[in-house]
GROMACS .gro file of C-alpha atoms in nm:
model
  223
    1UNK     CA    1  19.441  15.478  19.365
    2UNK     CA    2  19.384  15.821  19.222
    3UNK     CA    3  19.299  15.882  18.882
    4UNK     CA    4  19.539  16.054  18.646
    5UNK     CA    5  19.443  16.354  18.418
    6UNK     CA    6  19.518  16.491  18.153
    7UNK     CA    7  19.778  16.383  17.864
    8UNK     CA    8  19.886  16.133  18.135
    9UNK     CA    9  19.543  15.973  18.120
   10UNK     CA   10  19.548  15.978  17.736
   11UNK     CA   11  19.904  15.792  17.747
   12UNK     CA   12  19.856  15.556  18.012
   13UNK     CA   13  19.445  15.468  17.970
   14UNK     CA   14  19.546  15.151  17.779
   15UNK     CA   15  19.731  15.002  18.050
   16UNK     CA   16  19.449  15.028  18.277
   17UNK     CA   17  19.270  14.797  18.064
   18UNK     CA   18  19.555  14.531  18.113
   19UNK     CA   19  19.508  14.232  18.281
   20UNK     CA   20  19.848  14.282  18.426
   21UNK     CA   21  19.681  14.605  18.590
   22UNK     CA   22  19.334  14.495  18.673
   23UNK     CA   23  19.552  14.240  18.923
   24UNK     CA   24  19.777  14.501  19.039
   25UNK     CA   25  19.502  14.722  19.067
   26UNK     CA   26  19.333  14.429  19.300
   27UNK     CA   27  19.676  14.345  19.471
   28UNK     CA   28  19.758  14.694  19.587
   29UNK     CA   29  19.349  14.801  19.739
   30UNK     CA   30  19.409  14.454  19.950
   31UNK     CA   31  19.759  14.585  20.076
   32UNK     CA   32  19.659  14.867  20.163
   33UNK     CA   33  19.336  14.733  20.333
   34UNK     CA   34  19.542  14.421  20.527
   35UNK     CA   35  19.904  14.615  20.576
   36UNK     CA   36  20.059  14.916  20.622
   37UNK     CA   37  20.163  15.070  20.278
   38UNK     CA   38  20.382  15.405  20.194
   39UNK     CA   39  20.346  15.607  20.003
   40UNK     CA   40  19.972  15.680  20.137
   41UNK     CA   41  19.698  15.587  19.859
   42UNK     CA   42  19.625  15.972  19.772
   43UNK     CA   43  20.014  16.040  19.702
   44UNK     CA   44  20.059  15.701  19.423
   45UNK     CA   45  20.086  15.918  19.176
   46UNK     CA   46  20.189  16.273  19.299
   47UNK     CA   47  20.436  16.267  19.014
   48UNK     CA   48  20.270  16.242  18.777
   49UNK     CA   49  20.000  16.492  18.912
   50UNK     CA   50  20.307  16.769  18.982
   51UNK     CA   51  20.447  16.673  18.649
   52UNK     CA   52  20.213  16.690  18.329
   53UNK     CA   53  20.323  16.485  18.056
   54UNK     CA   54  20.385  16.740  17.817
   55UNK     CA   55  20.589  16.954  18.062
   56UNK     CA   56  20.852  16.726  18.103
   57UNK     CA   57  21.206  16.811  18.056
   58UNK     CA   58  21.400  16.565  18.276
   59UNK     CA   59  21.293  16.256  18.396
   60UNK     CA   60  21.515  16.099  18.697
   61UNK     CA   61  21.484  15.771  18.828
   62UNK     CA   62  21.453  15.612  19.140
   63UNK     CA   63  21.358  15.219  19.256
   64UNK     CA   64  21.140  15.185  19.512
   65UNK     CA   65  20.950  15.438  19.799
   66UNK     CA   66  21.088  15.505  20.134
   67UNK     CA   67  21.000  15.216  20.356
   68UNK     CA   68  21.016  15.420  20.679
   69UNK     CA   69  20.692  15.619  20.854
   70UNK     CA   70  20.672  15.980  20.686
   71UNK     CA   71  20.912  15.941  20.454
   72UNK     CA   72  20.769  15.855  20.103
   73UNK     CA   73  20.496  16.080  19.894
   74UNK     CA   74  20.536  15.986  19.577
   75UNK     CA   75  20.838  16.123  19.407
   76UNK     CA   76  21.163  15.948  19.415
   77UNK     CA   77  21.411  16.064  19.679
   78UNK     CA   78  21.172  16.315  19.803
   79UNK     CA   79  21.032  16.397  20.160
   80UNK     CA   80  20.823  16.593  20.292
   81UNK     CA   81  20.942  16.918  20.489
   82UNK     CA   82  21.012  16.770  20.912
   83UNK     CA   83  21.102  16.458  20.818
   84UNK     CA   84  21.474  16.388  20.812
   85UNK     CA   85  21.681  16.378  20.486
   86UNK     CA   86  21.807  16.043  20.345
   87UNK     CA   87  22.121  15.936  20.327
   88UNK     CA   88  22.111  15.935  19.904
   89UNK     CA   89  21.940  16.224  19.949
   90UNK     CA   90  22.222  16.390  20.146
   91UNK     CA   91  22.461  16.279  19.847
   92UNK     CA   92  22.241  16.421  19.639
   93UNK     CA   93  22.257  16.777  19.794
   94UNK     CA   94  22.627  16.740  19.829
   95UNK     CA   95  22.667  16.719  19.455
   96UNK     CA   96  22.432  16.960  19.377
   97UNK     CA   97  22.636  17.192  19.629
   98UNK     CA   98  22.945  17.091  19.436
   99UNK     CA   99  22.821  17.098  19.066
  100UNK     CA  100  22.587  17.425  19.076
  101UNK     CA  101  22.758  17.588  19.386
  102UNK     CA  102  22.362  17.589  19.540
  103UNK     CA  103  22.331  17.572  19.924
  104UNK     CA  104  22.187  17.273  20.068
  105UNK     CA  105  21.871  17.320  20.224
  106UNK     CA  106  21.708  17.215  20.538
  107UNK     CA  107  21.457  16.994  20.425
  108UNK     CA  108  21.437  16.711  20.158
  109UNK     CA  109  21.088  16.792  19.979
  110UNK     CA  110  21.187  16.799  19.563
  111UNK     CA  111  20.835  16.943  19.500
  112UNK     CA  112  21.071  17.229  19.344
  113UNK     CA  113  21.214  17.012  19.102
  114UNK     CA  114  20.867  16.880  19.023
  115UNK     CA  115  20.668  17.187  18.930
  116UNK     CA  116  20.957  17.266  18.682
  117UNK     CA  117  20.928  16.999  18.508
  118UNK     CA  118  21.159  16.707  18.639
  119UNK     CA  119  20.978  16.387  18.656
  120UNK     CA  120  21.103  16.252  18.949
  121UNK     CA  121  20.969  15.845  18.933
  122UNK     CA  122  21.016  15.538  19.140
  123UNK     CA  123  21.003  15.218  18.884
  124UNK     CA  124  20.772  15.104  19.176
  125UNK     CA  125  20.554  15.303  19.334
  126UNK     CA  126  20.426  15.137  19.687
  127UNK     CA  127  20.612  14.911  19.926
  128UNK     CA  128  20.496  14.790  20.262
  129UNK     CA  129  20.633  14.927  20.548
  130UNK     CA  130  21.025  14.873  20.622
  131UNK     CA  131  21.010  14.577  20.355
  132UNK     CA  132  21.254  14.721  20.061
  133UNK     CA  133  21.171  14.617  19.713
  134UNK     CA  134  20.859  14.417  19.888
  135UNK     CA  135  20.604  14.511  19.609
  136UNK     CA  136  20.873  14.407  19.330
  137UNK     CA  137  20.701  14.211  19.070
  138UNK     CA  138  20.321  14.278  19.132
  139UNK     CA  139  20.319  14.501  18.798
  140UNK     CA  140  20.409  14.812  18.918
  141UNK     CA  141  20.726  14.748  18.677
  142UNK     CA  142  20.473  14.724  18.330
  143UNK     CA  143  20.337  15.020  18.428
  144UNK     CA  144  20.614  15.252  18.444
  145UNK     CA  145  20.752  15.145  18.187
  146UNK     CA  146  20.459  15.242  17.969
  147UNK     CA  147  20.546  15.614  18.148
  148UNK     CA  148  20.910  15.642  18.029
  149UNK     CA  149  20.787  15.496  17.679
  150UNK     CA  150  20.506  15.795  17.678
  151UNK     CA  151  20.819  16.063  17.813
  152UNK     CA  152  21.017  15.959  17.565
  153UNK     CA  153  20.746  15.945  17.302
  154UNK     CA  154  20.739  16.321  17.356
  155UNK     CA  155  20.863  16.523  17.070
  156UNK     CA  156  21.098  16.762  17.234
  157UNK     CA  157  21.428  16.747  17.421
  158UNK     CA  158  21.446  16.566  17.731
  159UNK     CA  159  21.682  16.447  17.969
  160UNK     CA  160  21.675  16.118  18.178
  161UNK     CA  161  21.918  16.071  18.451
  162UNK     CA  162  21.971  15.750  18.566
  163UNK     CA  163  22.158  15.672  18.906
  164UNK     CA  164  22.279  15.348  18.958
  165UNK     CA  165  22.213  14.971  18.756
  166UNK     CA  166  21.822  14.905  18.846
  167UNK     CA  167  21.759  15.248  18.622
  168UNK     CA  168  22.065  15.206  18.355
  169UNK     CA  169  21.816  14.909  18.284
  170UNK     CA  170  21.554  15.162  18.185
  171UNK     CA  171  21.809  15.265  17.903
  172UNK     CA  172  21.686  15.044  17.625
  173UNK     CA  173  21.290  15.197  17.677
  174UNK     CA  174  21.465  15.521  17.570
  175UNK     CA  175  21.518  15.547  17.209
  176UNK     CA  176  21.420  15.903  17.068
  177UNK     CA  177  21.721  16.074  16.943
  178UNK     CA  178  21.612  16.394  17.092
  179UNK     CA  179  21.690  16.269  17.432
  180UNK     CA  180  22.063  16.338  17.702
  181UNK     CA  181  22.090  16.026  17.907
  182UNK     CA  182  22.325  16.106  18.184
  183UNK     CA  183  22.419  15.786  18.396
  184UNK     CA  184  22.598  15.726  18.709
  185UNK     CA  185  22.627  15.518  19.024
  186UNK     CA  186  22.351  15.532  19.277
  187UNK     CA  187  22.390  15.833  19.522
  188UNK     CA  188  22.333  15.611  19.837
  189UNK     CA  189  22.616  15.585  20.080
  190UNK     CA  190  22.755  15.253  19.947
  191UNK     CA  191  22.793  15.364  19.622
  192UNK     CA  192  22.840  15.749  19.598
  193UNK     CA  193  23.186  15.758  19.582
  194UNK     CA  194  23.225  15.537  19.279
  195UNK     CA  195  23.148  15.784  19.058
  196UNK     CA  196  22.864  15.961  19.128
  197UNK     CA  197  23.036  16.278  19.320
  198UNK     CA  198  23.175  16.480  19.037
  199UNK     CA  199  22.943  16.328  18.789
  200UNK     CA  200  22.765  16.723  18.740
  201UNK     CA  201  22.431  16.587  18.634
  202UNK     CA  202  22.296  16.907  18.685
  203UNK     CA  203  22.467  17.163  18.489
  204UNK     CA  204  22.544  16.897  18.220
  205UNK     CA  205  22.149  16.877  18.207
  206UNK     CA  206  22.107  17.299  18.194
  207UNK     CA  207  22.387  17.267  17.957
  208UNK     CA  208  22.185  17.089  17.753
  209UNK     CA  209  21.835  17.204  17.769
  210UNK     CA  210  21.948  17.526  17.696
  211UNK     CA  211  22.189  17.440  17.397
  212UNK     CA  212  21.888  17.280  17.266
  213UNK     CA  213  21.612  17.576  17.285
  214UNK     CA  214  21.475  17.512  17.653
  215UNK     CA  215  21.460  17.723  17.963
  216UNK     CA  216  21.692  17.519  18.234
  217UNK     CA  217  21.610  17.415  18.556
  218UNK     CA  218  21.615  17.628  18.860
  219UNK     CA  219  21.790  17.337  19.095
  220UNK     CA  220  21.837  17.524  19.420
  221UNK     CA  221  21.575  17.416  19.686
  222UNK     CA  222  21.390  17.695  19.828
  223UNK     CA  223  21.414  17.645  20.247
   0.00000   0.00000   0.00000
């Protein structure tokens, strides 16, 4: 796995001496080695490596990578330019279209987002491929846990938008009062229309961040 820098390192450095990590650590080089594995081993931790702890302003969450060839590199929903967009991912767009009135683009990469300073984090971050939620319970779960307990150890406003029940579960790691938690039912197909279209997550977040002293985020995708 890649090594993270910078304040990430100094947050997260004590996990790595874990023994929940030394076996995940052990688990996920003989995965990789015996199976095919997404995201590939270079792009584990792309967010964190687009996303510097102390330039976080909104932290979304997702479950687990892609499980399909292509699709996942390391930030949730995301894919890279060429590969065709995701059904949640299409939601996604749709309510971005109807919230911010931004047009949807022709490709699914959220690097965008990233750089700006929107966390975008799977609560596990490798699965073999097309075996959803296959690399549940290996530790992956410890770990990023630790990463929302750093965000929200941060002392400045932050949002944390959490789509559907796997991340409302994050909720109770969140506890800083300086913090927007905007919920809502998953964006994927089966649960979309539930309550996530018309949920505005993203002006409600600009809103926000700018009532409280920050710059706001710039959510239209570049094609």
């Amino acid at each position: 796995m890649p090594a993270l820098t910078g304040k990430w390192e100094e947050a997260l450095s004590p996990e790595f001496r874990q023994p929940y990590y030394r076996k995940l650590y052990q688990t996920i080089r003989e995965e990789y080695r015996t199976r095919v594995i997404y995201p590939p081993a270079q792009e584990i931790f792309t967010a964190f490596h687009l996303t510097p702890l102390d330039r976080v302003k909104v932290v979304i969450l997702g479950q687990d990578p892609y499980h399909e060839p292509n699709q996942a590199h390391g930030l949730c929903f995301s894919v890279k330019k060429g590969v065709e967009i995701p059904p949640s991912l299409v939601n996604i767009y749709q309510e971005l279209s109807d919230d911010l009135g931004c047009p949807i683009p022709h490709h699914g990469c959220l690097v965008h987002w990233a750089e700006q300073g929107v966390l975008m984090l799977n609560t596990l971050l490798t699965v073999r491929a097309h075996q959803a939620f296959s690399h549940k319970d290996i530790g992956w779960e410890a770990f990023t846990d630790a990463a929302i307990r750093a965000v929200d150890g941060e002392d400045r406003p932050i949002v944390f938008i959490l789509w559907g029940r796997p991340a409302q579960q994050k909720k109770a790691l969140i506890t800083n009062p300086k913090r927007l938690v905007i919920e809502s039912p998953h964006p994927s197909p089966l649960s979309a229309y539930r309550g996530f279209f018309g949920s505005r997550p993203f002006s409600r977040t600009n809103d926000w961040l700018v009532s409280h002293g920050e710059t706001p985020i710039d959510w239209e995708i570049p094609d």
